[in-house]
Amino acid sequence: MFEDILNYPFGVETIHRKKRSIKKELLKATVLSGRKIAILGGSSTAEIKDVIELFLLKEGIQPTFYESEYNKYYEDVIFDIGVLKDFEPDIIFIHTSNANIQEFPQLTDSENAVQDKLDAELGKFTSIWEKIKAELSCPIIQNNFEMLLDRRLGNVEAIDFRGKNNYIAKLNLALCEYANANDSFYVNDINFLSARYGLERWHDRSFWYSYKYALSYDAISTLAHSVSSIIKALYGKSKKCLVVDLDNTLWGGVIGDDGIGGIKLGKETAIAEAYTSFQTYILELKAQGVLLAICSKNDAKIAAEAFDHPDSVLKIDDFSCVKTNWEEKHINILEIAEELNIGLDSFVFIDDNPVERDLVRSQLPEVTVPDIGSDVVDYISYLDRGNYFEPACISTDDLKRSEYYQKELKRQSSKSRFEDYGEFLDSLEMEAEIVPLEPVYYERACQLINKTNQFNLTTKRLTLSELERYSVSDETLTLCGRLADKYGDNGLTSVIIAKTKGSVASIDLWLMSCRVFKRELELAMFDVLIASCSARGVSEITGHYLPTAKNSIVANHYERLGFSLVEEESNGGSIWNYSIPECYENRNKHIKIL
Amino acid sequence: MNKKNILDQLQNIFRDCFDDENLVVVSSTTSDDVEGWDSLAHINLIVTIEKEYNIKFSLAELAVLYSVDDIVNLIAEKAA
């Protein structure tokens, strides 16, 4: 019910009018992770905060907020950081706008004078960011600046160095440069959002003069959704897989009826061109690391032929999983989830048929099913405006993901030919490198820490800066493992973080990507952990298992390794202990350690 | 538009904005009488009313809207 209101195109009127009851409804979800978010505003933020809360609750994040006093975003950080420190924010959102620009160029200014103003403006903002980095080290989300509504100089306003919109464009470029040079700094692109929304509708003078909001009431949802999308991406809650229907979704017409010559694709007609554009958009999603899958009621052989159409941008090999049969779609999607080994909440399903959409929505509520309508001209907008696949940044591992899954299918097919599992493992010619966390691995390790749900003993999440602190501490022992085999490099796939005190090491975090389940990498990690412990004079290891809805696969992990049970907790968790024997024999038999 | 009708229609808007199914406002009701009717909720209420009646209050009007009576009178005038 409220799902639709919070999906593009947002039901803005209802969002504001019924925000209290929507919130109550969303709070009923069982799995919510708490996050502390500080909003530092250069204008009013109350309603923005309320709407961000709704969007985050929808993503399973329950925020607690700190709000700066009206327009005290600078003072709060520079002169009064203690209050913020006490709040211990997980994320700081700085909501500023062009109303917060201190000084614009004057027509009498020289080029140098304008540059000085620019430096002063950036200096003010940089001092905020640097202070946060030094004192709080939490991720910052910073608005860039939207264009001014009025332009006295006409087109020259954008072009001349004395033009105000020219000045704003320079500020925005400088913000991007800062973001590129600083991890944990993210720009909320309100310059783009306001342009797409329409500056005339984004700005509302009455709302500014009366209530000091720097944008119109109706635009608040667009802003809040964008901020929530960044937060969602930071915590690894962006979607991972797009499942598509075929007939009238990827091409016009029905391949089984119209045949390869009859379906609409290419440049010949308006409709054909629209379908081709949509396919191109999807292919670009794949390039960015989104997995593609097909779920269509069709004859498998006939459906596959459509991809041989000379104007089909997508080829059958672009899909990591193909289900073309007459089974119900929700059953097929469940199978896709199992084969790709990712959770249902990572899926977006698109289909032109509202009946199929409703069925999937009702049977698999975790799957996101945007109401894309039935006109191909709208498909891209619905998929794009949802920000479903928003990445926090572009990482090279993401770019290789589809390639990896295709190799995984090959691995699975060779698995069936071996009698003995050990023999199969040997045939993979696996090699692992297991070393303490180093800076080059931080980004990938952080990504793993925030999105691994299954093989994850404590599901402890860390921001990049927290991870860095762990890694450089003397009282912490960190290990990360990369696994390669004859089909390719799986990259960094396992992380252990343990705190050491005297002769005892306690494992705070142990996780492994589902990519390398059942490869005995966990045994290799344990061997190296034992060696590192011994080298430090540690003789006792304690482990903690904290159950979640998704990590039952590791419920017996410590028991299997030979730990003894110390305590069972009321929440189903357990604490384990292991004394390192004098002669420890390595457990791993199939992976060569480099 | 009849002021009595407007007051009846306003009940739903007030109940949604303050999330209270049993809330009843009368023309003499002011922000002091309704729990949660602070300056922030006031903005929400005013914008919801503007949208419901497809009207836009002027800056001068926004500055003097304090009671249900003020609101009803202004809607009657603007939506006429």
Tab-separated table of C-alpha atoms in Angstrom, chain A residues 47-485:
chain	number	residue	atom	x	y	z
A	47	GLU	CA	10.156	17.958	6.808
A	48	ILE	CA	13.182	16.696	4.858
A	49	LYS	CA	14.208	14.648	7.884
A	50	ASP	CA	10.723	13.123	8.204
A	51	VAL	CA	10.669	12.060	4.556
A	52	ILE	CA	14.234	10.679	4.616
A	53	GLU	CA	13.077	8.594	7.561
A	54	LEU	CA	10.250	7.064	5.510
A	55	PHE	CA	12.518	6.192	2.580
A	56	LEU	CA	15.127	4.632	4.882
A	57	LEU	CA	12.553	2.603	6.815
A	58	LYS	CA	11.415	1.208	3.485
A	59	GLU	CA	14.992	0.004	2.922
A	60	GLY	CA	15.141	-1.629	6.358
A	61	ILE	CA	17.149	1.145	8.007
A	62	GLN	CA	15.748	2.781	11.143
A	63	PRO	CA	17.360	6.183	11.582
A	64	THR	CA	17.805	8.249	14.704
A	65	PHE	CA	18.424	11.899	13.871
A	66	TYR	CA	20.389	14.821	15.134
A	67	GLU	CA	19.328	18.135	13.560
A	68	SER	CA	21.425	21.251	13.757
A	69	GLU	CA	19.687	24.455	14.777
A	70	TYR	CA	18.400	26.418	11.785
A	71	ASN	CA	21.342	27.365	9.527
A	72	LYS	CA	23.981	26.293	12.069
A	73	TYR	CA	25.683	23.703	9.842
A	74	TYR	CA	28.967	25.595	10.068
A	75	GLU	CA	28.889	26.576	13.754
A	76	ASP	CA	27.866	23.085	14.881
A	77	VAL	CA	30.979	21.551	13.398
A	78	ILE	CA	33.546	24.287	13.870
A	79	PHE	CA	32.684	25.562	17.356
A	80	ASP	CA	30.505	22.922	18.948
A	81	ILE	CA	31.665	19.545	17.688
A	82	GLY	CA	31.330	18.007	21.171
A	83	VAL	CA	27.554	17.714	20.829
A	84	LEU	CA	27.928	15.946	17.495
A	85	LYS	CA	30.576	13.671	18.953
A	86	ASP	CA	28.253	12.685	21.783
A	87	PHE	CA	25.628	11.770	19.220
A	88	GLU	CA	28.156	9.449	17.477
A	89	PRO	CA	26.690	9.786	13.982
A	90	ASP	CA	27.056	6.978	11.443
A	91	ILE	CA	26.514	9.501	8.662
A	92	ILE	CA	26.447	13.291	8.387
A	93	PHE	CA	24.237	14.911	5.756
A	94	ILE	CA	25.017	18.556	5.046
A	95	HIS	CA	21.933	20.109	3.510
A	96	THR	CA	23.096	23.351	1.982
A	97	SER	CA	21.920	25.122	-1.160
A	98	ASN	CA	22.728	28.183	-3.238
A	99	ALA	CA	21.098	30.237	-0.463
A	100	ASN	CA	24.190	29.429	1.630
A	101	ILE	CA	26.705	30.868	-0.814
A	102	GLN	CA	28.229	33.767	1.105
A	103	GLU	CA	29.298	36.044	-1.682
A	104	PHE	CA	28.643	35.969	-5.397
A	105	PRO	CA	30.841	37.733	-7.977
A	106	GLN	CA	30.120	41.390	-8.696
A	107	LEU	CA	30.248	42.856	-12.187
A	108	THR	CA	33.156	45.030	-11.082
A	109	ASP	CA	35.225	42.048	-9.900
A	110	SER	CA	38.463	41.101	-11.621
A	111	GLU	CA	39.090	37.480	-12.498
A	112	ASN	CA	41.393	37.238	-9.470
A	113	ALA	CA	38.787	38.713	-7.162
A	114	VAL	CA	36.292	36.075	-8.278
A	115	GLN	CA	38.888	33.377	-7.722
A	116	ASP	CA	39.452	34.702	-4.182
A	117	LYS	CA	35.742	34.495	-3.457
A	118	LEU	CA	35.659	30.968	-4.795
A	119	ASP	CA	38.613	29.973	-2.606
A	120	ALA	CA	36.990	31.530	0.466
A	121	GLU	CA	33.720	29.719	-0.173
A	122	LEU	CA	35.436	26.383	-0.679
A	123	GLY	CA	37.699	27.055	2.297
A	124	LYS	CA	34.670	27.424	4.542
A	125	PHE	CA	33.173	24.135	3.382
A	126	THR	CA	36.498	22.307	3.367
A	127	SER	CA	37.092	23.329	6.976
A	128	ILE	CA	33.799	21.640	7.904
A	129	TRP	CA	34.618	18.439	6.035
A	130	GLU	CA	38.172	18.230	7.340
A	131	LYS	CA	37.067	18.792	10.911
A	132	ILE	CA	34.478	16.030	10.601
A	133	LYS	CA	37.102	13.760	9.070
A	134	ALA	CA	39.539	14.422	11.918
A	135	GLU	CA	37.121	14.316	14.830
A	136	LEU	CA	34.327	11.996	13.767
A	137	SER	CA	35.573	10.077	10.752
A	138	CYS	CA	32.135	9.176	9.502
A	139	PRO	CA	30.884	9.389	5.905
A	140	ILE	CA	29.689	12.834	4.767
A	141	ILE	CA	26.896	13.419	2.283
A	142	GLN	CA	27.136	16.962	0.934
A	143	ASN	CA	24.640	18.686	-1.371
A	144	ASN	CA	26.189	20.470	-4.291
A	145	PHE	CA	24.559	23.700	-5.477
A	146	GLU	CA	21.492	24.111	-7.662
A	147	MET	CA	21.327	26.837	-10.302
A	148	LEU	CA	19.698	30.152	-9.448
A	149	LEU	CA	16.210	30.676	-10.759
A	150	ASP	CA	16.864	34.183	-12.009
A	151	ARG	CA	19.528	35.299	-14.441
A	152	ARG	CA	19.795	39.011	-14.857
A	153	LEU	CA	22.623	38.576	-17.361
A	154	GLY	CA	20.636	36.117	-19.437
A	155	ASN	CA	22.778	33.468	-21.113
A	156	VAL	CA	25.910	35.345	-20.091
A	157	GLU	CA	25.132	34.381	-16.455
A	158	ALA	CA	26.410	30.890	-17.283
A	159	ILE	CA	29.384	31.896	-19.390
A	160	ASP	CA	31.176	34.967	-18.031
A	161	PHE	CA	33.389	34.567	-14.944
A	162	ARG	CA	31.286	37.280	-13.258
A	163	GLY	CA	28.086	35.321	-13.897
A	164	LYS	CA	26.476	33.743	-10.834
A	165	ASN	CA	25.571	30.472	-12.488
A	166	ASN	CA	29.093	30.276	-13.919
A	167	TYR	CA	30.314	30.646	-10.338
A	168	ILE	CA	28.003	27.879	-9.106
A	169	ALA	CA	29.229	25.568	-11.867
A	170	LYS	CA	32.812	26.114	-10.662
A	171	LEU	CA	31.872	25.409	-7.063
A	172	ASN	CA	30.208	22.185	-8.121
A	173	LEU	CA	33.268	21.052	-10.053
A	174	ALA	CA	35.425	21.710	-6.985
A	175	LEU	CA	33.052	19.580	-4.885
A	176	CYS	CA	33.476	16.691	-7.328
A	177	GLU	CA	37.231	17.023	-7.128
A	178	TYR	CA	37.112	16.886	-3.337
A	179	ALA	CA	34.871	13.809	-3.506
A	180	ASN	CA	37.245	12.078	-5.908
A	181	ALA	CA	40.187	12.751	-3.613
A	182	ASN	CA	38.442	11.767	-0.367
A	183	ASP	CA	36.857	8.446	0.487
A	184	SER	CA	33.790	8.650	2.664
A	185	PHE	CA	32.707	11.904	1.013
A	186	TYR	CA	29.630	11.713	-1.185
A	187	VAL	CA	27.951	14.432	-3.209
A	188	ASN	CA	24.163	14.589	-3.312
A	189	ASP	CA	23.708	16.033	-6.788
A	190	ILE	CA	20.878	18.526	-6.272
A	191	ASN	CA	22.170	20.442	-9.281
A	192	PHE	CA	21.011	17.518	-11.398
A	193	LEU	CA	17.904	16.759	-9.334
A	194	SER	CA	16.642	20.336	-9.575
A	195	ALA	CA	17.326	20.462	-13.316
A	196	ARG	CA	15.436	17.248	-13.948
A	197	TYR	CA	12.644	18.350	-11.668
A	198	GLY	CA	12.523	21.785	-13.247
A	199	LEU	CA	14.018	24.816	-11.519
A	200	GLU	CA	10.672	26.626	-11.657
A	201	ARG	CA	9.089	23.873	-9.579
A	202	TRP	CA	12.159	23.191	-7.410
A	203	HIS	CA	12.336	26.758	-6.111
A	204	ASP	CA	9.373	28.149	-4.198
A	205	ARG	CA	9.892	31.719	-3.059
A	206	SER	CA	6.855	31.780	-0.831
A	207	PHE	CA	8.045	28.652	0.946
A	208	TRP	CA	11.474	30.193	1.377
A	209	TYR	CA	10.308	33.544	2.726
A	210	SER	CA	7.648	32.018	4.985
A	211	TYR	CA	9.341	28.908	6.300
A	212	LYS	CA	12.957	29.032	5.123
A	213	TYR	CA	12.919	25.874	3.061
A	214	ALA	CA	15.422	26.067	0.207
A	215	LEU	CA	13.225	24.002	-2.082
A	216	SER	CA	9.528	23.554	-2.729
A	217	TYR	CA	7.390	21.252	-0.645
A	218	ASP	CA	6.789	18.916	-3.568
A	219	ALA	CA	10.515	18.619	-4.331
A	220	ILE	CA	11.345	17.409	-0.806
A	221	SER	CA	10.564	13.787	-1.709
A	222	THR	CA	12.954	13.901	-4.651
A	223	LEU	CA	15.738	15.268	-2.449
A	224	ALA	CA	15.039	12.852	0.418
A	225	HIS	CA	14.897	9.881	-1.929
A	226	SER	CA	18.282	10.796	-3.365
A	227	VAL	CA	19.902	11.118	0.072
A	228	SER	CA	18.356	7.807	1.136
A	229	SER	CA	19.671	6.179	-2.032
A	230	ILE	CA	23.234	7.174	-1.134
A	231	ILE	CA	22.800	5.862	2.418
A	232	LYS	CA	21.281	2.639	1.101
A	233	ALA	CA	24.237	2.189	-1.259
A	234	LEU	CA	26.711	2.850	1.575
A	235	TYR	CA	25.188	0.026	3.574
A	236	GLY	CA	25.166	-2.376	0.643
A	237	LYS	CA	21.400	-2.336	0.251
A	238	SER	CA	21.335	-1.465	-3.425
A	239	LYS	CA	19.794	-4.099	-5.662
A	240	LYS	CA	22.048	-6.619	-7.382
A	241	CYS	CA	19.968	-8.322	-10.046
A	242	LEU	CA	17.453	-7.226	-12.677
A	243	VAL	CA	14.998	-9.903	-13.774
A	244	VAL	CA	13.214	-9.138	-17.029
A	245	ASP	CA	10.227	-10.475	-18.875
A	246	LEU	CA	10.695	-10.801	-22.677
A	247	ASP	CA	7.644	-10.207	-24.927
A	248	ASN	CA	6.585	-6.554	-24.899
A	249	THR	CA	9.226	-5.832	-22.272
A	250	LEU	CA	12.550	-6.346	-24.089
A	251	TRP	CA	11.019	-6.151	-27.575
A	252	GLY	CA	7.676	-5.221	-29.082
A	253	GLY	CA	5.397	-8.097	-29.942
A	254	VAL	CA	5.376	-11.780	-29.055
A	255	ILE	CA	8.256	-13.850	-30.391
A	256	GLY	CA	6.196	-17.078	-30.368
A	257	ASP	CA	3.488	-15.461	-32.531
A	258	ASP	CA	5.292	-12.822	-34.566
A	259	GLY	CA	8.579	-14.646	-35.172
A	260	ILE	CA	12.014	-13.069	-35.380
A	261	GLY	CA	10.987	-10.968	-38.407
A	262	GLY	CA	7.880	-9.634	-36.680
A	263	ILE	CA	9.142	-8.422	-33.322
A	264	LYS	CA	9.846	-4.698	-32.959
A	265	LEU	CA	13.529	-3.867	-32.498
A	266	GLY	CA	15.911	-1.601	-34.379
A	267	LYS	CA	15.568	1.886	-35.854
A	268	GLU	CA	12.768	1.367	-38.358
A	269	THR	CA	9.803	2.509	-36.296
A	270	ALA	CA	9.343	4.657	-33.225
A	271	ILE	CA	8.343	1.674	-31.105
A	272	ALA	CA	11.279	-0.424	-32.325
A	273	GLU	CA	13.654	2.411	-31.503
A	274	ALA	CA	12.233	2.759	-27.991
A	275	TYR	CA	12.765	-0.963	-27.292
A	276	THR	CA	16.324	-0.733	-28.608
A	277	SER	CA	17.034	2.182	-26.255
A	278	PHE	CA	15.648	0.213	-23.349
A	279	GLN	CA	17.888	-2.749	-24.206
A	280	THR	CA	20.877	-0.409	-24.362
A	281	TYR	CA	20.028	0.963	-20.905
A	282	ILE	CA	19.890	-2.586	-19.535
A	283	LEU	CA	23.187	-3.514	-21.170
A	284	GLU	CA	24.750	-0.503	-19.435
A	285	LEU	CA	23.372	-1.699	-16.101
A	286	LYS	CA	25.152	-4.973	-16.741
A	287	ALA	CA	28.391	-3.129	-17.464
A	288	GLN	CA	28.062	-1.442	-14.079
A	289	GLY	CA	27.907	-4.831	-12.350
A	290	VAL	CA	24.170	-5.516	-12.184
A	291	LEU	CA	23.333	-9.152	-12.881
A	292	LEU	CA	20.709	-9.803	-15.532
A	293	ALA	CA	18.247	-12.673	-15.552
A	294	ILE	CA	15.279	-13.665	-17.707
A	295	CYS	CA	11.941	-14.854	-16.365
A	296	SER	CA	9.456	-15.319	-19.188
A	297	LYS	CA	6.584	-17.601	-20.092
A	298	ASN	CA	7.887	-18.811	-23.403
A	299	ASP	CA	9.279	-21.753	-25.258
A	300	ALA	CA	12.976	-21.761	-24.355
A	301	LYS	CA	14.237	-22.391	-27.891
A	302	ILE	CA	11.994	-19.836	-29.601
A	303	ALA	CA	12.721	-17.165	-26.986
A	304	ALA	CA	16.475	-17.625	-27.369
A	305	GLU	CA	16.164	-17.036	-31.133
A	306	ALA	CA	14.894	-13.497	-30.560
A	307	PHE	CA	18.345	-12.563	-29.286
A	308	ASP	CA	19.721	-13.435	-32.733
A	309	HIS	CA	17.708	-10.528	-34.145
A	310	PRO	CA	20.347	-8.309	-35.809
A	311	ASP	CA	19.136	-5.275	-33.839
A	312	SER	CA	19.006	-6.998	-30.471
A	313	VAL	CA	21.509	-5.087	-28.343
A	314	LEU	CA	21.259	-7.728	-25.631
A	315	LYS	CA	22.578	-11.210	-26.353
A	316	ILE	CA	21.573	-14.343	-24.509
A	317	ASP	CA	25.077	-14.525	-22.976
A	318	ASP	CA	24.479	-11.220	-21.199
A	319	PHE	CA	22.131	-13.003	-18.809
A	320	SER	CA	23.535	-14.854	-15.823
A	321	CYS	CA	20.409	-16.954	-15.491
A	322	VAL	CA	17.631	-17.747	-17.978
A	323	LYS	CA	14.199	-19.119	-17.073
A	324	THR	CA	12.004	-19.435	-20.151
A	325	ASN	CA	9.286	-21.956	-19.386
A	326	TRP	CA	5.615	-22.096	-18.414
A	327	GLU	CA	6.148	-22.184	-14.660
A	328	GLU	CA	4.715	-19.394	-12.474
A	329	LYS	CA	7.091	-16.435	-12.346
A	330	HIS	CA	7.558	-16.317	-8.605
A	331	ILE	CA	8.703	-19.940	-8.654
A	332	ASN	CA	11.221	-19.111	-11.373
A	333	ILE	CA	12.501	-16.077	-9.472
A	334	LEU	CA	13.020	-18.223	-6.376
A	335	GLU	CA	15.111	-20.573	-8.498
A	336	ILE	CA	17.100	-17.690	-9.961
A	337	ALA	CA	17.839	-16.488	-6.418
A	338	GLU	CA	19.059	-19.927	-5.492
A	339	GLU	CA	21.220	-20.399	-8.573
A	340	LEU	CA	22.846	-16.988	-8.301
A	341	ASN	CA	23.078	-17.377	-4.531
A	342	ILE	CA	21.763	-13.904	-3.693
A	343	GLY	CA	18.872	-12.844	-1.458
A	344	LEU	CA	15.395	-12.070	-2.791
A	345	ASP	CA	15.675	-8.529	-1.446
A	346	SER	CA	18.410	-7.908	-4.031
A	347	PHE	CA	16.033	-8.368	-6.983
A	348	VAL	CA	14.135	-5.953	-9.207
A	349	PHE	CA	11.591	-7.553	-11.532
A	350	ILE	CA	10.122	-5.816	-14.562
A	351	ASP	CA	7.229	-7.016	-16.654
A	352	ASP	CA	4.758	-5.141	-18.860
A	353	ASN	CA	1.926	-7.347	-17.600
A	354	PRO	CA	0.284	-5.969	-14.434
A	355	VAL	CA	-1.092	-9.399	-13.503
A	356	GLU	CA	2.379	-10.931	-13.444
A	357	ARG	CA	3.691	-7.964	-11.476
A	358	ASP	CA	0.960	-8.320	-8.867
A	359	LEU	CA	1.509	-12.030	-8.559
A	360	VAL	CA	5.239	-11.665	-7.968
A	361	ARG	CA	4.646	-8.756	-5.576
A	362	SER	CA	2.168	-10.764	-3.504
A	363	GLN	CA	4.130	-14.025	-3.502
A	364	LEU	CA	7.583	-12.518	-3.021
A	365	PRO	CA	7.206	-9.261	-1.105
A	366	GLU	CA	10.987	-8.924	-0.772
A	367	VAL	CA	11.345	-8.515	-4.545
A	368	THR	CA	11.008	-4.941	-5.839
A	369	VAL	CA	8.471	-4.752	-8.656
A	370	PRO	CA	8.224	-1.245	-10.113
A	371	ASP	CA	4.950	-0.422	-11.778
A	372	ILE	CA	6.526	0.287	-15.181
A	373	GLY	CA	3.195	0.588	-16.990
A	374	SER	CA	2.801	-0.958	-20.428
A	375	ASP	CA	4.246	1.764	-22.653
A	376	VAL	CA	7.881	1.138	-23.542
A	377	VAL	CA	8.507	4.871	-23.696
A	378	ASP	CA	8.258	5.011	-19.876
A	379	TYR	CA	10.260	1.896	-18.970
A	380	ILE	CA	13.647	3.587	-18.603
A	381	SER	CA	12.219	6.377	-16.450
A	382	TYR	CA	10.652	3.976	-13.992
A	383	LEU	CA	13.759	1.862	-13.715
A	384	ASP	CA	16.114	4.833	-13.542
A	385	ARG	CA	14.224	7.118	-11.119
A	386	GLY	CA	13.950	4.345	-8.552
A	387	ASN	CA	17.736	4.524	-7.950
A	388	TYR	CA	17.532	0.778	-7.360
A	389	PHE	CA	21.077	0.005	-8.468
A	390	GLU	CA	22.830	3.130	-7.172
A	391	PRO	CA	26.491	2.328	-6.428
A	392	ALA	CA	28.300	4.206	-3.646
A	393	CYS	CA	31.224	4.480	-6.038
A	394	ILE	CA	32.500	2.590	-9.055
A	395	SER	CA	34.638	-0.346	-7.988
A	396	THR	CA	36.534	-2.608	-10.330
A	397	ASP	CA	35.141	-5.679	-8.581
A	398	ASP	CA	31.607	-4.655	-9.515
A	399	LEU	CA	32.592	-4.325	-13.133
A	400	LYS	CA	33.758	-7.929	-13.221
A	401	ARG	CA	30.759	-9.375	-11.424
A	402	SER	CA	28.799	-10.688	-14.424
A	403	GLU	CA	31.915	-12.271	-15.837
A	404	TYR	CA	32.422	-14.004	-12.520
A	405	TYR	CA	28.919	-15.460	-12.447
A	406	GLN	CA	29.305	-16.830	-15.944
A	407	LYS	CA	32.507	-18.566	-14.853
A	408	GLU	CA	30.697	-19.884	-11.794
A	409	LEU	CA	28.235	-21.625	-14.105
A	410	LYS	CA	31.179	-23.374	-15.787
A	411	ARG	CA	32.530	-24.380	-12.382
A	412	GLN	CA	29.177	-25.874	-11.484
A	413	SER	CA	29.009	-27.861	-14.692
A	414	SER	CA	32.426	-29.400	-14.143
A	415	LYS	CA	31.456	-30.274	-10.560
A	416	SER	CA	29.140	-33.049	-11.676
A	417	ARG	CA	31.897	-35.117	-13.266
A	418	PHE	CA	33.786	-35.909	-10.055
A	419	GLU	CA	33.019	-38.760	-7.707
A	420	ASP	CA	34.840	-37.373	-4.724
A	421	TYR	CA	34.415	-33.719	-3.658
A	422	GLY	CA	38.077	-33.449	-2.684
A	423	GLU	CA	39.036	-34.541	-6.163
A	424	PHE	CA	36.835	-31.803	-7.584
A	425	LEU	CA	38.434	-29.212	-5.293
A	426	ASP	CA	41.891	-30.313	-6.380
A	427	SER	CA	40.876	-29.989	-10.012
A	428	LEU	CA	40.110	-26.319	-9.434
A	429	GLU	CA	43.827	-25.641	-8.844
A	430	MET	CA	43.035	-23.115	-6.146
A	431	GLU	CA	45.545	-20.638	-4.816
A	432	ALA	CA	44.952	-18.287	-1.916
A	433	GLU	CA	46.741	-15.272	-0.592
A	434	ILE	CA	45.893	-14.597	3.053
A	435	VAL	CA	47.434	-11.472	4.556
A	436	PRO	CA	46.665	-8.715	7.074
A	437	LEU	CA	44.387	-5.972	5.709
A	438	GLU	CA	46.350	-3.403	3.762
A	439	PRO	CA	45.125	-0.056	2.399
A	440	VAL	CA	44.661	-1.403	-1.118
A	441	TYR	CA	42.079	-3.865	0.209
A	442	TYR	CA	40.112	-1.404	2.368
A	443	GLU	CA	37.529	-0.472	-0.226
A	444	ARG	CA	36.681	-4.041	-1.209
A	445	ALA	CA	36.835	-5.313	2.389
A	446	CYS	CA	34.461	-2.548	3.467
A	447	GLN	CA	32.070	-3.494	0.686
A	448	LEU	CA	32.145	-7.135	1.814
A	449	ILE	CA	31.646	-6.189	5.450
A	450	ASN	CA	28.568	-4.183	4.616
A	451	LYS	CA	26.839	-6.574	2.281
A	452	THR	CA	27.726	-10.119	3.280
A	453	ASN	CA	24.764	-11.714	5.031
A	454	GLN	CA	25.114	-15.477	4.836
A	455	PHE	CA	28.621	-16.553	5.855
A	456	ASN	CA	28.911	-13.852	8.478
A	457	LEU	CA	29.328	-14.828	12.128
A	458	THR	CA	28.442	-11.492	13.713
A	459	THR	CA	27.098	-9.391	10.782
A	460	LYS	CA	29.047	-6.481	12.229
A	461	ARG	CA	29.035	-3.559	9.753
A	462	LEU	CA	31.850	-1.014	9.544
A	463	THR	CA	32.396	2.208	7.678
A	464	LEU	CA	35.572	2.686	5.712
A	465	SER	CA	37.080	4.889	8.405
A	466	GLU	CA	36.249	2.436	11.207
A	467	LEU	CA	37.871	-0.312	9.188
A	468	GLU	CA	41.008	1.763	8.751
A	469	ARG	CA	41.206	2.331	12.484
A	470	TYR	CA	40.940	-1.395	13.123
A	471	SER	CA	43.591	-2.216	10.588
A	472	VAL	CA	46.245	0.057	12.003
A	473	SER	CA	45.629	-0.816	15.668
A	474	ASP	CA	48.225	-2.949	17.482
A	475	GLU	CA	45.521	-4.713	19.437
A	476	THR	CA	43.790	-5.961	16.370
A	477	LEU	CA	44.593	-8.885	14.176
A	478	THR	CA	43.165	-8.670	10.673
A	479	LEU	CA	43.259	-11.157	7.817
A	480	CYS	CA	41.860	-11.004	4.346
A	481	GLY	CA	41.841	-13.797	1.809
A	482	ARG	CA	41.892	-13.784	-1.984
A	483	LEU	CA	41.135	-16.947	-3.819
A	484	ALA	CA	42.023	-17.723	-7.421
A	485	ASP	CA	41.364	-20.890	-9.375
